[in-house]
Short mmCIF file of C-alpha atoms in Angstrom, two decimals:
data_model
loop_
_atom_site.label_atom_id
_atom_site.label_comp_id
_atom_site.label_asym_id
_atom_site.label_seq_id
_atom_site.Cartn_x
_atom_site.Cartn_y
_atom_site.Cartn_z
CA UNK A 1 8.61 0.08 -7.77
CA UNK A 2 10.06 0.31 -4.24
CA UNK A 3 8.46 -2.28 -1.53
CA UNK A 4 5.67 -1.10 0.84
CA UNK A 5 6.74 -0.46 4.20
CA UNK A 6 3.98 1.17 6.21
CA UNK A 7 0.80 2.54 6.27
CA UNK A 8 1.88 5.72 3.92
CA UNK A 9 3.17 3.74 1.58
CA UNK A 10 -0.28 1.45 1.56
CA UNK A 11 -2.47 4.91 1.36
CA UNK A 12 -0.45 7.26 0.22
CA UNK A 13 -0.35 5.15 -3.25
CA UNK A 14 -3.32 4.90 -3.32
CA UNK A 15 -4.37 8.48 -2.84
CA UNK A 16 -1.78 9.29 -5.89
CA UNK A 17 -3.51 6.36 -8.29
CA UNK A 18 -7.10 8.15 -7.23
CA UNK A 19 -5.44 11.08 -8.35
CA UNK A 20 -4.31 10.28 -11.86
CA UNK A 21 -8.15 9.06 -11.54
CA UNK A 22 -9.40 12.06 -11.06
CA UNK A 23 -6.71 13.63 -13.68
CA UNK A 24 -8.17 11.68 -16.15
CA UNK A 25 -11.68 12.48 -15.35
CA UNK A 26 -10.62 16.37 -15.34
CA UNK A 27 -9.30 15.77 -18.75
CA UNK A 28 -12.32 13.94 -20.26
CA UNK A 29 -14.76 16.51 -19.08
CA UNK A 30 -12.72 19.34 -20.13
CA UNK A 31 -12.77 17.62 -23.93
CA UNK A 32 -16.85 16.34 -23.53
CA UNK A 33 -17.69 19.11 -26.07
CA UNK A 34 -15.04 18.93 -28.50
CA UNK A 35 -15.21 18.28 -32.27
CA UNK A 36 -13.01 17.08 -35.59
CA UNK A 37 -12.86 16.59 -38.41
CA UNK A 38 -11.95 13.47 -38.60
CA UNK A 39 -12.97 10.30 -36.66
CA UNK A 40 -9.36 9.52 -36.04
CA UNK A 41 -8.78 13.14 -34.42
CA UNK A 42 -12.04 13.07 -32.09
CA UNK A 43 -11.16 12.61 -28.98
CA UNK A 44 -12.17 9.44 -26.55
CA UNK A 45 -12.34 9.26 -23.13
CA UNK A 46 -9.03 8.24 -20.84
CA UNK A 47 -9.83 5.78 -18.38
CA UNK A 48 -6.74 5.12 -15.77
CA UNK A 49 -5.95 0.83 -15.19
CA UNK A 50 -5.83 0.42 -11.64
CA UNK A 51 -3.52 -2.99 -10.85
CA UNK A 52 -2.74 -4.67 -7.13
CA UNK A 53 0.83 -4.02 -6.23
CA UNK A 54 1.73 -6.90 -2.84
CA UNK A 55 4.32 -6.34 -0.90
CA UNK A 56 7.66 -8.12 -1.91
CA UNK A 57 8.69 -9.37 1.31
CA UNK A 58 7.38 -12.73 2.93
CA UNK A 59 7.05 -10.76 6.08
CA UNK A 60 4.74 -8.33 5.04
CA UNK A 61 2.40 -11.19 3.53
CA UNK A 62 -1.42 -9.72 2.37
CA UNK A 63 -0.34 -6.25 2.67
CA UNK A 64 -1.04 -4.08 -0.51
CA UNK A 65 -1.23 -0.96 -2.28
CA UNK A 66 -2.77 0.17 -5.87
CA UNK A 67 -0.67 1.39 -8.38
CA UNK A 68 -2.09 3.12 -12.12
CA UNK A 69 -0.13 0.44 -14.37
CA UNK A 70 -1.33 2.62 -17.69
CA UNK A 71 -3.65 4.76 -19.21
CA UNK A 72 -6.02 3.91 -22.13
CA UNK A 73 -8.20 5.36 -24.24
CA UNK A 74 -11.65 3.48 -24.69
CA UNK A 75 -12.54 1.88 -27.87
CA UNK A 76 -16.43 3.80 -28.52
CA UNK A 77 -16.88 5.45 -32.04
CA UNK A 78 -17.29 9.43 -31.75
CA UNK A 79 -20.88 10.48 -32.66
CA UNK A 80 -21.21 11.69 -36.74
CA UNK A 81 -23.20 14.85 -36.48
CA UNK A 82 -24.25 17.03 -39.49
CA UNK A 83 -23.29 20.62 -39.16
CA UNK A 84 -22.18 21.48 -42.63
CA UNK A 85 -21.73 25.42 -41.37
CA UNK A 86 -19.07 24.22 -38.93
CA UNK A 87 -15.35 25.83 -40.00
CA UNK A 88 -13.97 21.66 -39.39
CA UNK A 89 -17.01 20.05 -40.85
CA UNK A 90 -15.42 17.09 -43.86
CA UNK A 91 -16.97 17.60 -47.63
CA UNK A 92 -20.28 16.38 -46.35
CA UNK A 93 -20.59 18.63 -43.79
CA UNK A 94 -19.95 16.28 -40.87
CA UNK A 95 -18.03 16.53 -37.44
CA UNK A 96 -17.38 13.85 -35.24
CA UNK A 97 -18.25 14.85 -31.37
CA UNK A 98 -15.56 13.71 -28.77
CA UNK A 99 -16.46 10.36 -27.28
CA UNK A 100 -17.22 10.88 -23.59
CA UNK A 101 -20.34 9.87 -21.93
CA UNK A 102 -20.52 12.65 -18.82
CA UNK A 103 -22.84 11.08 -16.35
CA UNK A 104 -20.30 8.38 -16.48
CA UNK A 105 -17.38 10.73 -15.66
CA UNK A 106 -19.29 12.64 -13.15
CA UNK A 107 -19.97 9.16 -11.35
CA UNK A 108 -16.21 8.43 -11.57
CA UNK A 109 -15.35 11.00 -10.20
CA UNK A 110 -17.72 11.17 -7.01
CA UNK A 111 -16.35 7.51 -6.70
CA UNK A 112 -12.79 8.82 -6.85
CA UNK A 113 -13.09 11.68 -4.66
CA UNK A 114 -14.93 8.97 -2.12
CA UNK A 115 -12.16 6.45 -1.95
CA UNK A 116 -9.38 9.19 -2.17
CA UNK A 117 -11.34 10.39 1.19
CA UNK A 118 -11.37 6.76 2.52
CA UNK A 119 -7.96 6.54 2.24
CA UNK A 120 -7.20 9.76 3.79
CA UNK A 121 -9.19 9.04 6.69
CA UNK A 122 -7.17 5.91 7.32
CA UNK A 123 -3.91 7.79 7.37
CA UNK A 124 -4.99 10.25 9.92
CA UNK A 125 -6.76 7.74 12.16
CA UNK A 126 -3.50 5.67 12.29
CA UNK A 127 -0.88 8.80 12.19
CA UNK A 128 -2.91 9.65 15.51
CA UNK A 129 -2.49 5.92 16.75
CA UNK A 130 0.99 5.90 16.01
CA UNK A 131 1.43 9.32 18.15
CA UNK A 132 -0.52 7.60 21.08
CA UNK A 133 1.73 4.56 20.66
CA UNK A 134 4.68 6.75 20.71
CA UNK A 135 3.88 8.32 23.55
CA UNK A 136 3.40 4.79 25.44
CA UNK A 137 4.30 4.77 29.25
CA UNK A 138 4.60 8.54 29.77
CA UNK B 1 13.66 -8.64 33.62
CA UNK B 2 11.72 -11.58 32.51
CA UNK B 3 8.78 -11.05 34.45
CA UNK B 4 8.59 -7.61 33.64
CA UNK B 5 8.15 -8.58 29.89
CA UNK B 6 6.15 -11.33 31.33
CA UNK B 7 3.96 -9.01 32.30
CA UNK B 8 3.84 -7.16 29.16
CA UNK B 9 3.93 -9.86 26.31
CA UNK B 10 0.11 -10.38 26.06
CA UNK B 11 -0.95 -7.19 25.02
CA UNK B 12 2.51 -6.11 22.93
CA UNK B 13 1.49 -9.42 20.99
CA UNK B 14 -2.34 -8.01 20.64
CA UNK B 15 -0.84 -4.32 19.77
CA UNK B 16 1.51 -5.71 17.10
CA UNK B 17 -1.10 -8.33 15.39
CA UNK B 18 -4.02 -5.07 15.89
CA UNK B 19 -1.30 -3.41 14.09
CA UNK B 20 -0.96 -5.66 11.30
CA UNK B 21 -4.74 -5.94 10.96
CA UNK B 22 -4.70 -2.01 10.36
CA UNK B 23 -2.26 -2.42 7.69
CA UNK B 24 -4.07 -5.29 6.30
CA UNK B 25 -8.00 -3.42 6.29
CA UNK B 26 -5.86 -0.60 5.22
CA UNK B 27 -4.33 -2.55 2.00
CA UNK B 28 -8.63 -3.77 1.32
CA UNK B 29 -9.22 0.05 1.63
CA UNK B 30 -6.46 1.19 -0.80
CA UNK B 31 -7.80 -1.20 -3.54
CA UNK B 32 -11.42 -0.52 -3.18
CA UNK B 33 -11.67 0.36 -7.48
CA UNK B 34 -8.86 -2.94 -8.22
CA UNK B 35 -10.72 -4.55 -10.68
CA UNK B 36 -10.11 -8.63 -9.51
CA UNK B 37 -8.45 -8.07 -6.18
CA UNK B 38 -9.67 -10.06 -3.38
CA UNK B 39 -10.52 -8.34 -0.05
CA UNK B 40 -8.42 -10.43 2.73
CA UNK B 41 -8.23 -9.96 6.84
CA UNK B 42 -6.74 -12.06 9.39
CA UNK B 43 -8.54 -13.88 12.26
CA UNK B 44 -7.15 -11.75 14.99
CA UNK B 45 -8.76 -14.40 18.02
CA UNK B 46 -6.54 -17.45 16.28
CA UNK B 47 -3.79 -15.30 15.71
CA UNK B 48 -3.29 -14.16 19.57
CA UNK B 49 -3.73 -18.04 20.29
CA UNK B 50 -1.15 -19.06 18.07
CA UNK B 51 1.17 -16.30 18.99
CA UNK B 52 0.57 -16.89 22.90
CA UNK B 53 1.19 -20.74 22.56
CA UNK B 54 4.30 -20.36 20.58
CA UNK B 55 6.95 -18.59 21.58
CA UNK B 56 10.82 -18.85 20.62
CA UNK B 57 12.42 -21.97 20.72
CA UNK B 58 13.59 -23.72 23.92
CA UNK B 59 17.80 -24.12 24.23
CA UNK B 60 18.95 -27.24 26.10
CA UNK B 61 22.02 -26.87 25.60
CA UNK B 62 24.89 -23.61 25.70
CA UNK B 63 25.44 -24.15 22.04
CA UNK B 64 22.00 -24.00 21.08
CA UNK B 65 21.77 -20.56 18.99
CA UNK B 66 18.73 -18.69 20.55
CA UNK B 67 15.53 -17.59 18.30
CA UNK B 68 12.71 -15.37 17.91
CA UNK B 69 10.94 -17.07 15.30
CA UNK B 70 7.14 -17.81 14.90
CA UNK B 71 6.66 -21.37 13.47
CA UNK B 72 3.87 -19.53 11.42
CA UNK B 73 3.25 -16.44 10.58
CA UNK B 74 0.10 -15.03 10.30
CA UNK B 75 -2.18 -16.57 7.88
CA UNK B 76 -4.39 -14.50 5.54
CA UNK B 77 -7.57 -15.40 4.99
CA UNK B 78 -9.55 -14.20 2.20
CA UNK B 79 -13.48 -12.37 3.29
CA UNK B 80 -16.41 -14.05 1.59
CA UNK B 81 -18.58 -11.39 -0.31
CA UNK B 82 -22.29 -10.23 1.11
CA UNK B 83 -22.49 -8.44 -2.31
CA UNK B 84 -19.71 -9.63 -4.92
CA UNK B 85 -19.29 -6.98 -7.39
CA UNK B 86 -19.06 -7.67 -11.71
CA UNK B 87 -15.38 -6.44 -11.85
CA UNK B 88 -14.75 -9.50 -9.27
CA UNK B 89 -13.43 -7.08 -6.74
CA UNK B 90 -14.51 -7.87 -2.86
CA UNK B 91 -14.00 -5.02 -1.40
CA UNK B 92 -17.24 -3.95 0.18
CA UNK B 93 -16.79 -0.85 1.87
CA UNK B 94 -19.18 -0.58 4.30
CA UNK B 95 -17.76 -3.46 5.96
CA UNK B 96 -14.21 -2.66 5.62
CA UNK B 97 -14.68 0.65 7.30
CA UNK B 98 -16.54 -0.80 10.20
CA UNK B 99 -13.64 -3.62 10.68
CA UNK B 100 -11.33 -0.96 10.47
CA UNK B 101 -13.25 1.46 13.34
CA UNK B 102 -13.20 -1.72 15.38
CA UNK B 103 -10.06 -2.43 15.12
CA UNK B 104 -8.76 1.05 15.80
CA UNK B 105 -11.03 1.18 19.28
CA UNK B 106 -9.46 -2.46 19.84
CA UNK B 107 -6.22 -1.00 19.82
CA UNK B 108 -6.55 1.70 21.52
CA UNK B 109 -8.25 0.13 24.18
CA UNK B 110 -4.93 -3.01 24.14
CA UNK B 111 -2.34 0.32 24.38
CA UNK B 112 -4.83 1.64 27.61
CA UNK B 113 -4.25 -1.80 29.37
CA UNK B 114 -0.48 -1.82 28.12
CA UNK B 115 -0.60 1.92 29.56
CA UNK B 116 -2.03 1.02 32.49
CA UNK B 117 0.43 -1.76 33.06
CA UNK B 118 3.76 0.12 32.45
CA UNK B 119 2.35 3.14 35.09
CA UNK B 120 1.08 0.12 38.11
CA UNK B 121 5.00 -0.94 37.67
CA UNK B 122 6.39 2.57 37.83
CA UNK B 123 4.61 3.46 40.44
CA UNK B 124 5.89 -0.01 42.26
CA UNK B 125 9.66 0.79 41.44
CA UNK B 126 9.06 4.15 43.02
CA UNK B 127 7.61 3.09 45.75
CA UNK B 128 5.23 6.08 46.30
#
């Protein structure tokens, strides 16, 4: 990954990482309701790994950004229910409900949308210092 | 000449280390969900002291190459925690957010005075 230069490149990655955040959380909720037939099929919740990316240069020492270094699927068994008159219920007439807990999704994503906010306020309080500082002396 | 940026140097050193500070509460703010990161700031007060006393290196002699360097540059310092969280990240946000308003009225108020400043000389070398 290129080397953080300014305050764009400090926010900006940020905003993108709460973004694939948010992705995820789209995705999740979209698939809350979903069932297989299988326990390998059923689908778990994607949860984005956030990791500290520090500037490489000496001179920019303690200055840092967040980048999303991967995204995994948690390890929680899909809930067994018994619906023998479903069309994908197994011999015994089970289905296996997608693994995602949705208060916990709709609290990620309030927390997302918060801190993508945060960091968009910080760009456009600084882009406006940076035009004051521009204008210096006039 | 020398006066002039005599005249100057104590608040471009306050804008440029204000200016670092943004980037630095700016860096806290971006990893506010980094599980393990550690929320750091600078002390701006023994920053501007250090930067003040320590300017570039006297020449003595013609062949003495001139420099701009800063024995030190500024040192990070790590913040201490009112309410550490269990992912052993120390960003609190409340806190970051009201270091970063100060800051921001800090430096607006050091580019006023450095404002201020550049328009008393104009209006000197005009002599209106």
């Amino acid at each position: 990954m290129s080397d953080i230069k300014n305050i764009f490149d400090i926010s900006g990655r940020a905003m993108a990482s709460q973004l694939v955040r948010l992705n995820t959380v789209a995705s999740n909720l979209a698939n809350a309701g979903t069932v297989s037939a299988t326990e390998e099929e059923a689908f778990r919740s994607l949860k984005p790994v956030f990791a500290t990316k520090f500037a490489d240069s000496f001179e920019n020492n303690g200055v840092s950004t967040v980048d999303v270094v991967g995204i995994e699927r948690v390890n929680r068994d899909p809930e067994r229910a018994f619906m023998p008159n479903h069309p994908s219920a197994d011999e015994d007439g089970y289905v296996y409900r997608a693994a995602v807990d949705e208060n916990e999704e709709m609290i990620e994503m309030v927390e997302a949308s918060r801190q993508y906010q945060n960091n968009v306020e910080v760009i456009s309080t600084l882009r406006a210092l940076m035009m004051r500082t521009i204008s210096m002396g006039k | 000449m020398n006066k002039i940026s005599a005249h100057l140097d104590f608040h471009a050193q306050a804008l440029a280390l204000r200016s670092r500070r943004n980037e630095v509460l700016a860096s806290n703010i971006a990893n506010a969900a980094t599980p393990n990161f550690k929320a750091r700031d600078l002390d701006f007060d023994a920053e501007i002291r250090h930067h003040i006393g320590a300017g570039p290196l006297r020449t003595t002699d013609d062949q003495h190459l001139p420099t701009m360097l800063n024995p030190v540059r500024d040192r990070m310092l790590f913040r201490d925690p009112i309410n550490p969280s269990m992912d052993g990240n120390t960003v609190e946000m409340a806190v970051e957010q009201m270091e970063f308003s100060e800051n921001v009225v800090r430096y607006q108020t050091t580019l006023t005075f450095l404002n201020r400043r550049i328009s008393g000389l104009m209006s000197a070398i005009r002599g209106e």
